[in-house]
PDB file of C-alpha atoms in Angstrom:
ATOM      1  CA  MET Z   1      23.255  29.143 -63.447  1.00  0.00           C
ATOM      2  CA  LYS Z   2      21.120  32.295 -63.738  1.00  0.00           C
ATOM      3  CA  SER Z   3      24.141  34.369 -64.750  1.00  0.00           C
ATOM      4  CA  LEU Z   4      25.121  31.811 -67.383  1.00  0.00           C
ATOM      5  CA  ILE Z   5      21.617  31.958 -68.862  1.00  0.00           C
ATOM      6  CA  SER Z   6      21.811  35.759 -68.851  1.00  0.00           C
ATOM      7  CA  ILE Z   7      25.149  35.693 -70.637  1.00  0.00           C
ATOM      8  CA  VAL Z   8      23.881  33.246 -73.265  1.00  0.00           C
ATOM      9  CA  ALA Z   9      20.728  35.341 -73.821  1.00  0.00           C
ATOM     10  CA  PHE Z  10      22.845  38.503 -74.170  1.00  0.00           C
ATOM     11  CA  LEU Z  11      25.164  36.845 -76.681  1.00  0.00           C
ATOM     12  CA  MET Z  12      22.246  35.521 -78.722  1.00  0.00           C
ATOM     13  CA  LEU Z  13      20.608  38.962 -78.843  1.00  0.00           C
ATOM     14  CA  SER Z  14      23.926  40.586 -79.751  1.00  0.00           C
ATOM     15  CA  PHE Z  15      24.550  38.055 -82.498  1.00  0.00           C
ATOM     16  CA  THR Z  16      21.029  38.474 -83.861  1.00  0.00           C
ATOM     17  CA  ALA Z  17      21.388  42.267 -83.912  1.00  0.00           C
ATOM     18  CA  PHE Z  18      24.802  41.962 -85.580  1.00  0.00           C
ATOM     19  CA  CYS Z  19      23.515  39.585 -88.249  1.00  0.00           C
ATOM     20  CA  GLN Z  20      20.374  41.478 -89.148  1.00  0.00           C
ATOM     21  CA  GLY Z  21      22.177  43.256 -91.932  1.00  0.00           C
ATOM     22  CA  GLY Z  22      20.158  46.467 -92.086  1.00  0.00           C
ATOM     23  CA  VAL Z  23      21.472  50.008 -92.273  1.00  0.00           C
ATOM     24  CA  ASN Z  24      24.130  50.658 -89.643  1.00  0.00           C
ATOM     25  CA  PHE Z  25      23.244  54.041 -88.183  1.00  0.00           C
ATOM     26  CA  GLU Z  26      26.224  55.395 -86.243  1.00  0.00           C
ATOM     27  CA  HIS Z  27      25.682  57.021 -82.846  1.00  0.00           C
ATOM     28  CA  ILE Z  28      28.101  59.897 -83.416  1.00  0.00           C
ATOM     29  CA  THR Z  29      27.945  63.663 -83.722  1.00  0.00           C
ATOM     30  CA  PHE Z  30      27.470  65.432 -87.022  1.00  0.00           C
ATOM     31  CA  ASP Z  31      31.129  66.510 -87.041  1.00  0.00           C
ATOM     32  CA  GLY Z  32      32.130  62.951 -86.167  1.00  0.00           C
ATOM     33  CA  ALA Z  33      30.133  61.660 -89.143  1.00  0.00           C
ATOM     34  CA  LEU Z  34      31.881  64.102 -91.496  1.00  0.00           C
ATOM     35  CA  ALA Z  35      35.303  63.129 -90.150  1.00  0.00           C
ATOM     36  CA  LYS Z  36      34.535  59.415 -90.481  1.00  0.00           C
ATOM     37  CA  ALA Z  37      33.192  59.911 -94.017  1.00  0.00           C
ATOM     38  CA  LYS Z  38      36.375  61.734 -94.995  1.00  0.00           C
ATOM     39  CA  ALA Z  39      38.600  59.049 -93.448  1.00  0.00           C
ATOM     40  CA  GLU Z  40      36.653  56.230 -95.143  1.00  0.00           C
ATOM     41  CA  ASN Z  41      36.121  58.050 -98.472  1.00  0.00           C
ATOM     42  CA  LYS Z  42      32.326  57.831 -98.116  1.00  0.00           C
ATOM     43  CA  LEU Z  43      29.369  60.181 -98.197  1.00  0.00           C
ATOM     44  CA  VAL Z  44      27.144  60.874 -95.196  1.00  0.00           C
ATOM     45  CA  PHE Z  45      23.540  59.663 -95.275  1.00  0.00           C
ATOM     46  CA  MET Z  46      21.585  61.690 -92.710  1.00  0.00           C
ATOM     47  CA  ASP Z  47      18.059  60.757 -91.630  1.00  0.00           C
ATOM     48  CA  CYS Z  48      16.287  63.888 -90.359  1.00  0.00           C
ATOM     49  CA  TYR Z  49      13.279  62.686 -88.375  1.00  0.00           C
ATOM     50  CA  THR Z  50      10.959  63.527 -85.493  1.00  0.00           C
ATOM     51  CA  SER Z  51       9.532  61.209 -82.841  1.00  0.00           C
ATOM     52  CA  TRP Z  52       5.921  61.901 -83.921  1.00  0.00           C
ATOM     53  CA  CYS Z  53       6.386  61.350 -87.675  1.00  0.00           C
ATOM     54  CA  GLY Z  54       4.599  58.244 -88.997  1.00  0.00           C
ATOM     55  CA  PRO Z  55       6.571  57.950 -92.259  1.00  0.00           C
ATOM     56  CA  CYS Z  56       9.803  58.363 -90.240  1.00  0.00           C
ATOM     57  CA  LYS Z  57       8.809  55.414 -88.044  1.00  0.00           C
ATOM     58  CA  TYR Z  58       7.923  53.365 -91.126  1.00  0.00           C
ATOM     59  CA  MET Z  59      11.360  53.943 -92.632  1.00  0.00           C
ATOM     60  CA  SER Z  60      13.113  53.113 -89.338  1.00  0.00           C
ATOM     61  CA  GLU Z  61      11.052  50.025 -88.565  1.00  0.00           C
ATOM     62  CA  THR Z  62      10.367  48.581 -92.032  1.00  0.00           C
ATOM     63  CA  ILE Z  63      12.828  49.848 -94.642  1.00  0.00           C
ATOM     64  CA  PHE Z  64      16.183  50.408 -92.929  1.00  0.00           C
ATOM     65  CA  PRO Z  65      16.322  47.025 -91.124  1.00  0.00           C
ATOM     66  CA  GLN Z  66      16.168  45.155 -94.448  1.00  0.00           C
ATOM     67  CA  GLU Z  67      19.330  43.333 -95.482  1.00  0.00           C
ATOM     68  CA  LYS Z  68      19.142  44.835 -98.971  1.00  0.00           C
ATOM     69  CA  ALA Z  69      19.107  48.327 -97.423  1.00  0.00           C
ATOM     70  CA  GLY Z  70      22.246  47.519 -95.447  1.00  0.00           C
ATOM     71  CA  GLU Z  71      23.928  46.129 -98.550  1.00  0.00           C
ATOM     72  CA  PHE Z  72      23.268  49.396-100.373  1.00  0.00           C
ATOM     73  CA  PHE Z  73      23.916  51.986 -97.653  1.00  0.00           C
ATOM     74  CA  ASN Z  74      26.655  50.579 -95.415  1.00  0.00           C
ATOM     75  CA  PRO Z  75      29.469  50.352 -98.001  1.00  0.00           C
ATOM     76  CA  LYS Z  76      28.775  53.816 -99.475  1.00  0.00           C
ATOM     77  CA  PHE Z  77      27.771  55.971 -96.528  1.00  0.00           C
ATOM     78  CA  VAL Z  78      28.412  56.868 -92.936  1.00  0.00           C
ATOM     79  CA  CYS Z  79      24.785  56.717 -91.814  1.00  0.00           C
ATOM     80  CA  VAL Z  80      23.462  58.902 -89.006  1.00  0.00           C
ATOM     81  CA  LYS Z  81      20.057  59.985 -87.807  1.00  0.00           C
ATOM     82  CA  PHE Z  82      19.100  63.082 -85.882  1.00  0.00           C
ATOM     83  CA  ASP Z  83      15.823  63.961 -84.191  1.00  0.00           C
ATOM     84  CA  MET Z  84      15.141  67.438 -85.534  1.00  0.00           C
ATOM     85  CA  GLU Z  85      13.644  68.477 -82.193  1.00  0.00           C
ATOM     86  CA  LYS Z  86      16.471  67.336 -79.885  1.00  0.00           C
ATOM     87  CA  GLY Z  87      20.229  67.620 -79.450  1.00  0.00           C
ATOM     88  CA  GLU Z  88      22.001  68.752 -82.607  1.00  0.00           C
ATOM     89  CA  GLY Z  89      18.783  68.329 -84.610  1.00  0.00           C
ATOM     90  CA  PRO Z  90      17.282  71.830 -84.459  1.00  0.00           C
ATOM     91  CA  GLU Z  91      20.566  73.460 -85.485  1.00  0.00           C
ATOM     92  CA  LEU Z  92      21.101  70.951 -88.310  1.00  0.00           C
ATOM     93  CA  GLY Z  93      17.498  71.399 -89.463  1.00  0.00           C
ATOM     94  CA  LYS Z  94      18.012  75.153 -89.779  1.00  0.00           C
ATOM     95  CA  LYS Z  95      21.400  74.752 -91.451  1.00  0.00           C
ATOM     96  CA  PHE Z  96      20.039  72.417 -94.134  1.00  0.00           C
ATOM     97  CA  GLY Z  97      16.538  73.878 -94.512  1.00  0.00           C
ATOM     98  CA  VAL Z  98      14.699  70.773 -93.329  1.00  0.00           C
ATOM     99  CA  ARG Z  99      10.980  71.607 -93.446  1.00  0.00           C
ATOM    100  CA  ALA Z 100       9.309  68.192 -93.876  1.00  0.00           C
ATOM    101  CA  TYR Z 101       9.783  64.781 -92.330  1.00  0.00           C
ATOM    102  CA  PRO Z 102      11.381  62.525 -93.071  1.00  0.00           C
ATOM    103  CA  THR Z 103      14.100  64.319 -94.983  1.00  0.00           C
ATOM    104  CA  PHE Z 104      17.251  62.489 -95.957  1.00  0.00           C
ATOM    105  CA  LEU Z 105      20.437  64.331 -96.811  1.00  0.00           C
ATOM    106  CA  ILE Z 106      23.313  62.959 -98.833  1.00  0.00           C
ATOM    107  CA  LEU Z 107      26.313  64.999 -97.771  1.00  0.00           C
ATOM    108  CA  ARG Z 108      29.884  65.212 -98.962  1.00  0.00           C
ATOM    109  CA  PRO Z 109      32.592  64.867 -96.277  1.00  0.00           C
ATOM    110  CA  ASP Z 110      33.027  68.660 -96.324  1.00  0.00           C
ATOM    111  CA  GLY Z 111      29.399  69.009 -95.148  1.00  0.00           C
ATOM    112  CA  SER Z 112      28.005  70.292 -98.437  1.00  0.00           C
ATOM    113  CA  VAL Z 113      24.764  68.822 -99.732  1.00  0.00           C
ATOM    114  CA  GLN Z 114      25.030  66.471-102.700  1.00  0.00           C
ATOM    115  CA  HIS Z 115      21.266  66.105-102.698  1.00  0.00           C
ATOM    116  CA  LYS Z 116      18.149  65.877-100.562  1.00  0.00           C
ATOM    117  CA  VAL Z 117      15.366  63.280-100.538  1.00  0.00           C
ATOM    118  CA  VAL Z 118      12.066  64.238 -98.911  1.00  0.00           C
ATOM    119  CA  GLY Z 119       9.684  61.460 -97.880  1.00  0.00           C
ATOM    120  CA  GLY Z 120      10.083  57.730 -97.655  1.00  0.00           C
ATOM    121  CA  GLY Z 121       8.700  54.869 -99.673  1.00  0.00           C
ATOM    122  CA  ASP Z 122       9.439  51.290-100.653  1.00  0.00           C
ATOM    123  CA  LEU Z 123      13.093  50.233-100.604  1.00  0.00           C
ATOM    124  CA  GLU Z 124      13.697  50.013-104.362  1.00  0.00           C
ATOM    125  CA  GLY Z 125      12.114  53.389-105.060  1.00  0.00           C
ATOM    126  CA  PHE Z 126      13.923  54.976-102.137  1.00  0.00           C
ATOM    127  CA  ILE Z 127      17.321  53.636-103.228  1.00  0.00           C
ATOM    128  CA  ALA Z 128      16.660  54.971-106.745  1.00  0.00           C
ATOM    129  CA  ARG Z 129      15.970  58.428-105.258  1.00  0.00           C
ATOM    130  CA  VAL Z 130      19.125  58.284-103.108  1.00  0.00           C
ATOM    131  CA  GLU Z 131      21.271  57.278-106.102  1.00  0.00           C
ATOM    132  CA  LYS Z 132      20.224  60.387-108.038  1.00  0.00           C
ATOM    133  CA  ASP Z 133      23.182  62.737-108.359  1.00  0.00           C
TER     134      ASP Z 133
END
């Protein structure tokens, strides 16, 4: 009985996470994101953050989980996030000149920068800044 309850709880949590509808950040490498963007004819949306950054946490916890954010980002972008102090982050930060957090990069599948957005904000204003070409 305990295992059945565990399975039901797991399925409910999985379903809830699946149905939340926010931005789908992929857990892939930078090169993997570029390859996926090329294959899917999308751009890459890269969240450059640090663990100690308050505005970064606000974007992750308040803005990106919103259904409207998912509706905007998921069809257009392969979305990834990198901690600029860990893993690939420091190298990517140097490569793209990231000097403030959060910084968001809109990248073409060849890895070139289409544009950069520094700082967060409310969803509508942020989407307007991302849409700028």
